[in-house]
Amino acid sequence: MAIYLGVETSCDETAAAVVRDGREVLSTRLLSQIPLHQQFGGVVPEVAARKHLETINLIIQDALDAAKIQPEDLTGIACTVGPGLVGTLLIGLSAAKALSWAWDRPLIAVDHLLAHVCANYLDTDLEPPFVALLVSGGHTQIIHFESYSVGRILGQTRDDAAGEAYDKVARLLGLGYPGGPAIDRLAPEGDPQAFKFPEGVVPGYDFSFSGLKTAVKRTIDRLEQPLPVADLAASFQDAVTRVLVKKTLQAQKELAVKRVVLAGGVAANRELRRKFEQQSPVPVFFPKMSLCTDNAAMVAAAAHFCGSAAALDVGVYSRQARQ
Ligand code: KG4
Ligand code: ZN
């Protein structure tokens, strides 16, 4: 039996969780900073780091108490080290390093993107191989996982990430931050055929969403007030989800893999899930809503399935290394 404590502070959620054998969530605790950053219309890194610093120890203790786990029961302490905001990552990593040293438990350095994919192992019996669509605020990638730890990137966005496109379009529509959930909620009230927005024509498995965002802006500029906000949201969402589903299922077919996995914040999107379930010839896995967006249970799962002990001088990184 392996029990990992996970710690996550890569952006605007302070999170800790305890997971058994990479599958069973014994506890998960999360303090969202969304209300704090809403007044600024987006995440302010310095404000986020200060808030993480205030709360990280309490969140970790709360997660351990809720799981009824003592430090000596832990197999290791897993912490996100990147990609993310350097200032916020350092808060979680410093806490994890201190506990690793004080409790004499190995420190496991976890990649945030791999952790999003590993959220799919929680409460399921999913095993590789599979094709994963990773759609977060900063990344959009189609990845072929042949084993737990080896993921080959088949394609990625050339400009904005899918989540970023949601956030930017939501701002144009006056829906505030974070934009993804707001568009997800409003779109069912609109007509997805009302406006024809481009999917972004890029060869292979790559994506481009900046043209779509510009097309929405141009349309808004020539429309009269009041804007048909629900129709715009529904038409934008239809264009994004159509291309995400099309390219992922192309990869699934070409590689003849038997499972498709969705990961990252945008995997919480109901229209994206609906299209996949409707169109995929193979089973589609997605984490439950609360495990799609940033959380620490996925970090503990990643430590179990693909982690190895790191030295106590391990650092953080803001961007993914080029592949
Ligand atoms: O994975 P995540 O929590 O953080 C990053 O690692 O970036 O993803 C956050 C992104 C944001 O852009 C947010 O707007 C988007 O995921 N998101 C959604 C939904 N929930 C969160 N996008 C569409 N529909 C949703 N329900
Ligand atoms: Zn994330």
Tab-separated table of C-alpha atoms and ligand atoms in Angstrom:
chain	number	residue	atom	x	y	z
A	1	MET	CA	0.000	0.000	0.000
A	2	ALA	CA	1.285	3.469	-0.906
A	3	ILE	CA	-0.088	6.691	0.549
A	4	TYR	CA	0.975	10.049	-0.871
A	5	LEU	CA	0.321	13.555	0.349
A	6	GLY	CA	-0.128	15.859	-2.668
A	7	VAL	CA	0.530	19.608	-2.619
A	8	GLU	CA	-0.523	22.011	-5.410
A	9	THR	CA	0.059	25.783	-5.642
A	10	SER	CA	0.845	26.332	-9.345
A	11	CYS	CA	-1.722	29.096	-9.839
A	12	ASP	CA	-4.737	30.268	-7.835
A	13	GLU	CA	-5.771	27.194	-5.817
A	14	THR	CA	-4.060	26.243	-2.544
A	15	ALA	CA	-4.569	22.480	-2.390
A	16	ALA	CA	-3.525	19.387	-0.439
A	17	ALA	CA	-4.821	15.818	-0.658
A	18	VAL	CA	-4.095	12.300	0.543
A	19	VAL	CA	-4.439	9.436	-1.948
A	20	ARG	CA	-4.065	5.673	-1.467
A	21	ASP	CA	-2.482	3.596	-4.246
A	22	GLY	CA	-3.016	6.361	-6.797
A	23	ARG	CA	-6.733	5.577	-7.023
A	24	GLU	CA	-8.515	6.247	-3.746
A	25	VAL	CA	-8.915	9.829	-2.532
A	26	LEU	CA	-8.734	9.694	1.284
A	27	SER	CA	-9.095	13.477	1.525
A	28	THR	CA	-8.865	16.499	-0.712
A	29	ARG	CA	-8.776	20.097	0.461
A	30	LEU	CA	-8.730	23.202	-1.648
A	31	LEU	CA	-8.901	26.909	-1.033
A	32	SER	CA	-9.868	28.696	-4.236
A	33	GLN	CA	-8.577	32.233	-4.659
A	34	ILE	CA	-11.117	33.056	-7.371
A	35	PRO	CA	-13.042	35.585	-5.204
A	36	LEU	CA	-9.732	37.273	-4.341
A	37	HIS	CA	-8.677	37.732	-7.988
A	38	GLN	CA	-12.127	38.527	-9.394
A	39	GLN	CA	-11.707	42.227	-8.582
A	40	PHE	CA	-8.644	42.301	-10.901
A	41	GLY	CA	-10.284	40.310	-13.742
A	42	GLY	CA	-7.538	37.645	-13.617
A	43	VAL	CA	-4.858	36.086	-11.420
A	44	VAL	CA	-2.323	38.518	-9.919
A	45	PRO	CA	0.779	36.363	-9.245
A	46	GLU	CA	2.082	38.315	-6.210
A	47	VAL	CA	-1.352	38.375	-4.553
A	48	ALA	CA	-1.725	34.646	-5.248
A	49	ALA	CA	1.666	33.814	-3.710
A	50	ARG	CA	0.916	35.762	-0.544
A	51	LYS	CA	-2.411	33.986	-0.107
A	52	HIS	CA	-0.788	30.559	-0.646
A	53	LEU	CA	1.747	31.434	2.052
A	54	GLU	CA	-1.012	32.292	4.532
A	55	THR	CA	-2.965	29.103	3.988
A	56	ILE	CA	-0.730	26.259	2.810
A	57	ASN	CA	0.145	24.847	6.258
A	58	LEU	CA	-3.497	24.883	7.372
A	59	ILE	CA	-4.666	23.185	4.177
A	60	ILE	CA	-2.032	20.441	4.471
A	61	GLN	CA	-2.879	19.802	8.136
A	62	ASP	CA	-6.579	19.758	7.321
A	63	ALA	CA	-6.038	17.193	4.513
A	64	LEU	CA	-4.012	14.919	6.819
A	65	ASP	CA	-6.579	15.208	9.635
A	66	ALA	CA	-9.503	14.484	7.299
A	67	ALA	CA	-7.728	11.373	5.974
A	68	LYS	CA	-6.773	10.341	9.560
A	69	ILE	CA	-3.188	9.958	8.383
A	70	GLN	CA	-0.049	10.541	10.463
A	71	PRO	CA	3.228	11.656	8.850
A	72	GLU	CA	4.737	8.206	9.473
A	73	ASP	CA	1.970	6.593	7.369
A	74	LEU	CA	3.048	8.543	4.278
A	75	THR	CA	5.019	6.905	1.453
A	76	GLY	CA	6.068	10.332	0.201
A	77	ILE	CA	5.202	13.989	-0.251
A	78	ALA	CA	4.340	14.971	-3.804
A	79	CYS	CA	4.436	18.550	-4.983
A	80	THR	CA	3.794	20.353	-8.275
A	81	VAL	CA	7.027	21.974	-9.497
A	82	GLY	CA	5.823	23.372	-12.875
A	83	PRO	CA	4.678	24.595	-15.261
A	84	GLY	CA	3.011	27.446	-13.409
A	85	LEU	CA	3.665	30.773	-11.699
A	86	VAL	CA	7.156	30.679	-10.199
A	87	GLY	CA	6.230	32.683	-7.100
A	88	THR	CA	3.250	30.490	-6.247
A	89	LEU	CA	4.992	27.190	-7.080
A	90	LEU	CA	7.782	28.091	-4.653
A	91	ILE	CA	5.340	28.386	-1.736
A	92	GLY	CA	4.032	24.834	-2.141
A	93	LEU	CA	7.462	23.407	-2.874
A	94	SER	CA	9.050	25.086	0.158
A	95	ALA	CA	6.318	23.656	2.391
A	96	ALA	CA	6.702	20.177	0.842
A	97	LYS	CA	10.495	20.277	1.188
A	98	ALA	CA	10.271	21.303	4.850
A	99	LEU	CA	7.862	18.445	5.618
A	100	SER	CA	9.938	15.962	3.624
A	101	TRP	CA	12.986	16.870	5.678
A	102	ALA	CA	11.214	17.089	9.040
A	103	TRP	CA	9.244	13.837	8.593
A	104	ASP	CA	12.006	11.986	6.732
A	105	ARG	CA	9.766	11.102	3.810
A	106	PRO	CA	10.823	11.291	0.137
A	107	LEU	CA	9.908	14.368	-1.879
A	108	ILE	CA	8.343	13.659	-5.286
A	109	ALA	CA	8.507	16.487	-7.854
A	110	VAL	CA	5.417	16.362	-10.072
A	111	ASP	CA	4.733	17.963	-13.451
A	112	HIS	CA	1.393	19.792	-13.399
A	113	LEU	CA	0.323	18.672	-16.888
A	114	LEU	CA	1.084	15.023	-16.194
A	115	ALA	CA	-0.865	15.395	-12.937
A	116	HIS	CA	-3.944	16.642	-14.846
A	117	VAL	CA	-3.851	13.446	-16.942
A	118	CYS	CA	-3.370	11.332	-13.780
A	119	ALA	CA	-6.609	12.766	-12.330
A	120	ASN	CA	-8.229	10.159	-14.572
A	121	TYR	CA	-6.773	7.297	-12.506
A	122	LEU	CA	-8.693	8.464	-9.415
A	123	ASP	CA	-11.775	6.330	-8.722
A	124	THR	CA	-11.315	4.352	-11.980
A	125	ASP	CA	-9.365	1.351	-13.285
A	126	LEU	CA	-7.989	3.248	-16.306
A	127	GLU	CA	-4.611	2.063	-17.601
A	128	PRO	CA	-2.462	3.216	-20.546
A	129	PRO	CA	-2.305	3.111	-23.542
A	130	PHE	CA	-4.633	5.994	-24.425
A	131	VAL	CA	-4.826	9.288	-26.275
A	132	ALA	CA	-5.223	12.265	-23.938
A	133	LEU	CA	-6.610	15.693	-24.742
A	134	LEU	CA	-5.091	18.085	-22.230
A	135	VAL	CA	-6.997	21.367	-22.176
A	136	SER	CA	-6.093	23.804	-19.410
A	137	GLY	CA	-5.699	27.538	-18.993
A	138	GLY	CA	-2.162	27.487	-20.355
A	139	HIS	CA	-1.950	24.356	-22.535
A	140	THR	CA	-3.789	22.488	-25.269
A	141	GLN	CA	-2.168	19.236	-26.322
A	142	ILE	CA	-3.008	15.841	-27.770
A	143	ILE	CA	-0.718	13.286	-26.126
A	144	HIS	CA	-0.233	9.583	-26.779
A	145	PHE	CA	0.418	7.750	-23.495
A	146	GLU	CA	1.923	4.326	-24.135
A	147	SER	CA	2.772	3.871	-20.470
A	148	TYR	CA	2.069	5.744	-17.223
A	149	SER	CA	5.077	8.004	-17.546
A	150	VAL	CA	5.801	8.246	-21.271
A	151	GLY	CA	3.612	10.720	-23.135
A	152	ARG	CA	4.395	11.697	-26.732
A	153	ILE	CA	2.937	15.059	-27.741
A	154	LEU	CA	1.211	14.653	-31.111
A	155	GLY	CA	0.005	18.231	-31.424
A	156	GLN	CA	-0.500	21.441	-29.480
A	157	THR	CA	-1.757	24.959	-29.809
A	158	ARG	CA	0.321	27.412	-31.766
A	159	ASP	CA	-1.047	30.421	-29.901
A	160	ASP	CA	-3.789	30.627	-27.227
A	161	ALA	CA	-4.711	27.615	-25.123
A	162	ALA	CA	-8.361	26.514	-25.206
A	163	GLY	CA	-8.944	27.710	-21.618
A	164	GLU	CA	-7.269	31.009	-22.428
A	165	ALA	CA	-9.617	31.444	-25.412
A	166	TYR	CA	-12.603	30.806	-23.110
A	167	ASP	CA	-11.287	33.366	-20.626
A	168	LYS	CA	-10.582	36.024	-23.278
A	169	VAL	CA	-13.927	35.607	-25.050
A	170	ALA	CA	-15.762	35.677	-21.706
A	171	ARG	CA	-14.062	38.991	-20.969
A	172	LEU	CA	-15.188	40.352	-24.373
A	173	LEU	CA	-18.728	39.253	-23.517
A	174	GLY	CA	-18.544	40.887	-20.080
A	175	LEU	CA	-18.843	37.556	-18.265
A	176	GLY	CA	-15.842	38.065	-15.943
A	177	TYR	CA	-13.220	35.662	-14.628
A	178	PRO	CA	-12.882	32.687	-14.814
A	179	GLY	CA	-14.498	32.649	-18.230
A	180	GLY	CA	-14.783	28.924	-18.910
A	181	PRO	CA	-17.440	28.101	-16.318
A	182	ALA	CA	-19.386	31.290	-17.198
A	183	ILE	CA	-19.590	30.367	-20.907
A	184	ASP	CA	-20.363	26.739	-19.994
A	185	ARG	CA	-23.352	27.948	-17.909
A	186	LEU	CA	-24.666	30.475	-20.441
A	187	ALA	CA	-24.161	28.618	-23.750
A	188	PRO	CA	-27.139	26.209	-23.385
A	189	GLU	CA	-29.415	29.278	-23.509
A	190	GLY	CA	-27.997	30.312	-26.915
A	191	ASP	CA	-28.035	29.025	-30.488
A	192	PRO	CA	-24.700	27.452	-31.505
A	193	GLN	CA	-25.560	28.051	-35.177
A	194	ALA	CA	-26.251	31.777	-34.700
A	195	PHE	CA	-22.736	32.787	-35.776
A	196	LYS	CA	-20.262	30.888	-37.948
A	197	PHE	CA	-16.887	31.115	-36.223
A	198	PRO	CA	-13.723	29.525	-37.694
A	199	GLU	CA	-12.282	26.388	-36.081
A	200	GLY	CA	-8.746	27.533	-36.903
A	201	VAL	CA	-7.269	25.624	-39.821
A	202	VAL	CA	-3.879	24.196	-38.851
A	203	PRO	CA	-2.434	21.009	-40.301
A	204	GLY	CA	-2.008	17.783	-38.305
A	205	TYR	CA	-2.871	17.705	-34.617
A	206	ASP	CA	-1.945	21.316	-33.866
A	207	PHE	CA	-4.514	23.960	-32.932
A	208	SER	CA	-4.873	27.723	-33.263
A	209	PHE	CA	-7.448	29.664	-31.267
A	210	SER	CA	-6.323	33.266	-31.687
A	211	GLY	CA	-8.192	33.661	-35.015
A	212	LEU	CA	-11.377	32.465	-33.350
A	213	LYS	CA	-10.996	35.007	-30.558
A	214	THR	CA	-10.430	37.776	-33.147
A	215	ALA	CA	-13.488	36.635	-35.128
A	216	VAL	CA	-15.629	36.892	-31.978
A	217	LYS	CA	-14.230	40.379	-31.305
A	218	ARG	CA	-14.949	41.562	-34.881
A	219	THR	CA	-18.494	40.226	-34.667
A	220	ILE	CA	-19.067	41.983	-31.329
A	221	ASP	CA	-17.707	45.240	-32.776
A	222	ARG	CA	-20.232	45.267	-35.612
A	223	LEU	CA	-23.254	44.196	-33.549
A	224	GLU	CA	-25.600	46.616	-31.858
A	225	GLN	CA	-26.279	46.642	-28.119
A	226	PRO	CA	-27.650	44.725	-26.337
A	227	LEU	CA	-25.378	41.901	-27.504
A	228	PRO	CA	-26.869	38.441	-28.066
A	229	VAL	CA	-24.450	37.162	-25.410
A	230	ALA	CA	-25.870	33.637	-25.122
A	231	ASP	CA	-25.779	33.108	-28.924
A	232	LEU	CA	-22.193	34.389	-29.091
A	233	ALA	CA	-21.141	32.144	-26.193
A	234	ALA	CA	-22.852	29.092	-27.719
A	235	SER	CA	-21.377	29.687	-31.204
A	236	PHE	CA	-17.867	30.247	-29.818
A	237	GLN	CA	-18.105	27.140	-27.626
A	238	ASP	CA	-19.335	25.079	-30.552
A	239	ALA	CA	-16.310	26.076	-32.687
A	240	VAL	CA	-13.786	25.298	-29.901
A	241	THR	CA	-15.273	21.974	-28.888
A	242	ARG	CA	-15.797	20.838	-32.510
A	243	VAL	CA	-12.118	21.131	-33.384
A	244	LEU	CA	-10.928	19.636	-30.069
A	245	VAL	CA	-13.112	16.572	-30.565
A	246	LYS	CA	-12.319	16.204	-34.268
A	247	LYS	CA	-8.534	16.208	-33.881
A	248	THR	CA	-8.490	14.012	-30.770
A	249	LEU	CA	-10.663	11.372	-32.418
A	250	GLN	CA	-8.505	11.539	-35.570
A	251	ALA	CA	-5.494	10.684	-33.388
A	252	GLN	CA	-7.426	7.909	-31.634
A	253	LYS	CA	-8.313	6.405	-35.004
A	254	GLU	CA	-4.880	6.727	-36.542
A	255	LEU	CA	-3.151	5.153	-33.530
A	256	ALA	CA	-5.953	2.615	-33.071
A	257	VAL	CA	-6.017	3.176	-29.291
A	258	LYS	CA	-8.966	1.890	-27.315
A	259	ARG	CA	-9.469	4.795	-24.890
A	260	VAL	CA	-9.658	8.574	-24.941
A	261	VAL	CA	-8.873	10.643	-21.844
A	262	LEU	CA	-9.787	14.298	-21.187
A	263	ALA	CA	-7.758	16.363	-18.733
A	264	GLY	CA	-7.395	19.942	-17.464
A	265	GLY	CA	-9.876	22.657	-16.524
A	266	VAL	CA	-11.683	22.710	-19.873
A	267	ALA	CA	-12.389	18.966	-19.480
A	268	ALA	CA	-15.075	20.132	-17.016
A	269	ASN	CA	-16.939	21.671	-19.951
A	270	ARG	CA	-20.304	19.979	-20.448
A	271	GLU	CA	-20.521	20.551	-24.188
A	272	LEU	CA	-17.026	19.100	-24.725
A	273	ARG	CA	-17.980	16.003	-22.699
A	274	ARG	CA	-21.271	15.683	-24.572
A	275	LYS	CA	-19.652	15.854	-28.012
A	276	PHE	CA	-17.016	13.275	-27.035
A	277	GLU	CA	-19.595	10.881	-25.627
A	278	GLN	CA	-21.715	11.283	-28.727
A	279	GLN	CA	-18.923	10.916	-31.289
A	280	SER	CA	-16.232	8.671	-29.807
A	281	PRO	CA	-16.224	5.035	-30.973
A	282	VAL	CA	-14.188	4.091	-27.854
A	283	PRO	CA	-14.749	4.761	-24.107
A	284	VAL	CA	-14.022	8.339	-23.011
A	285	PHE	CA	-12.649	9.016	-19.524
A	286	PHE	CA	-12.855	12.369	-17.770
A	287	PRO	CA	-12.285	13.228	-14.121
A	288	LYS	CA	-15.232	14.313	-12.015
A	289	MET	CA	-15.795	18.075	-12.225
A	290	SER	CA	-13.862	19.004	-9.073
A	291	LEU	CA	-10.828	16.981	-10.204
A	292	CYS	CA	-10.666	18.586	-13.696
A	293	THR	CA	-9.521	21.969	-12.441
A	294	ASP	CA	-6.419	22.317	-10.270
A	295	ASN	CA	-6.377	20.053	-7.211
A	296	ALA	CA	-3.845	18.083	-5.167
A	297	ALA	CA	-5.347	14.586	-5.487
A	298	MET	CA	-4.093	14.463	-9.077
A	299	VAL	CA	-0.606	15.374	-7.839
A	300	ALA	CA	-0.615	12.479	-5.361
A	301	ALA	CA	-1.882	10.121	-8.105
A	302	ALA	CA	0.932	11.248	-10.419
A	303	ALA	CA	3.483	10.520	-7.676
A	304	HIS	CA	2.116	7.003	-7.345
A	305	PHE	CA	2.040	6.120	-11.050
A	306	CYS	CA	4.995	8.016	-12.449
A	307	GLY	CA	6.958	9.707	-9.678
A	308	SER	CA	10.474	9.247	-8.432
A	309	ALA	CA	12.204	10.784	-5.440
A	310	ALA	CA	13.717	14.239	-6.003
A	311	ALA	CA	16.623	15.922	-4.220
A	312	LEU	CA	15.761	18.605	-1.674
A	313	ASP	CA	17.381	21.268	-3.873
A	314	VAL	CA	14.951	20.620	-6.769
A	315	GLY	CA	13.638	23.857	-8.315
A	316	VAL	CA	10.478	25.022	-10.065
A	317	TYR	CA	9.856	25.878	-13.745
A	318	SER	CA	7.364	28.238	-15.346
A	319	ARG	CA	7.153	26.600	-18.779
A	320	GLN	CA	7.149	23.095	-20.129
A	321	ALA	CA	10.487	22.016	-21.611
A	322	ARG	CA	10.357	21.947	-25.425
A	323	GLN	CA	9.803	18.488	-26.916
B	1	KG4	O1	-6.402	23.192	-15.448
B	1	KG4	P1	-6.838	24.483	-14.894
B	1	KG4	O2	-7.665	24.506	-13.641
B	1	KG4	O3	-5.622	25.422	-14.621
B	1	KG4	C1	-4.488	25.423	-15.452
B	1	KG4	O4	-3.635	24.535	-15.274
B	1	KG4	O5	-4.463	26.310	-16.336
B	1	KG4	O6	-7.628	25.213	-16.069
B	1	KG4	C2	-8.169	26.475	-15.918
B	1	KG4	C3	-8.878	26.825	-17.211
B	1	KG4	C4	-9.389	28.257	-17.238
B	1	KG4	O7	-9.029	28.819	-18.480
B	1	KG4	C5	-10.899	28.084	-17.107
B	1	KG4	O8	-11.641	29.104	-17.750
B	1	KG4	C6	-11.106	26.736	-17.794
B	1	KG4	O9	-10.011	25.962	-17.399
B	1	KG4	N1	-12.346	26.079	-17.358
B	1	KG4	C7	-13.375	25.805	-18.201
B	1	KG4	C8	-14.394	25.236	-17.393
B	1	KG4	N2	-13.955	25.178	-16.099
B	1	KG4	C9	-12.688	25.703	-16.104
B	1	KG4	N3	-13.522	25.991	-19.520
B	1	KG4	C10	-14.691	25.619	-20.087
B	1	KG4	N4	-15.706	25.080	-19.381
B	1	KG4	C11	-15.612	24.863	-18.052
B	1	KG4	N5	-16.614	24.338	-17.357
B	2	ZN	ZN	-4.035	23.096	-14.126
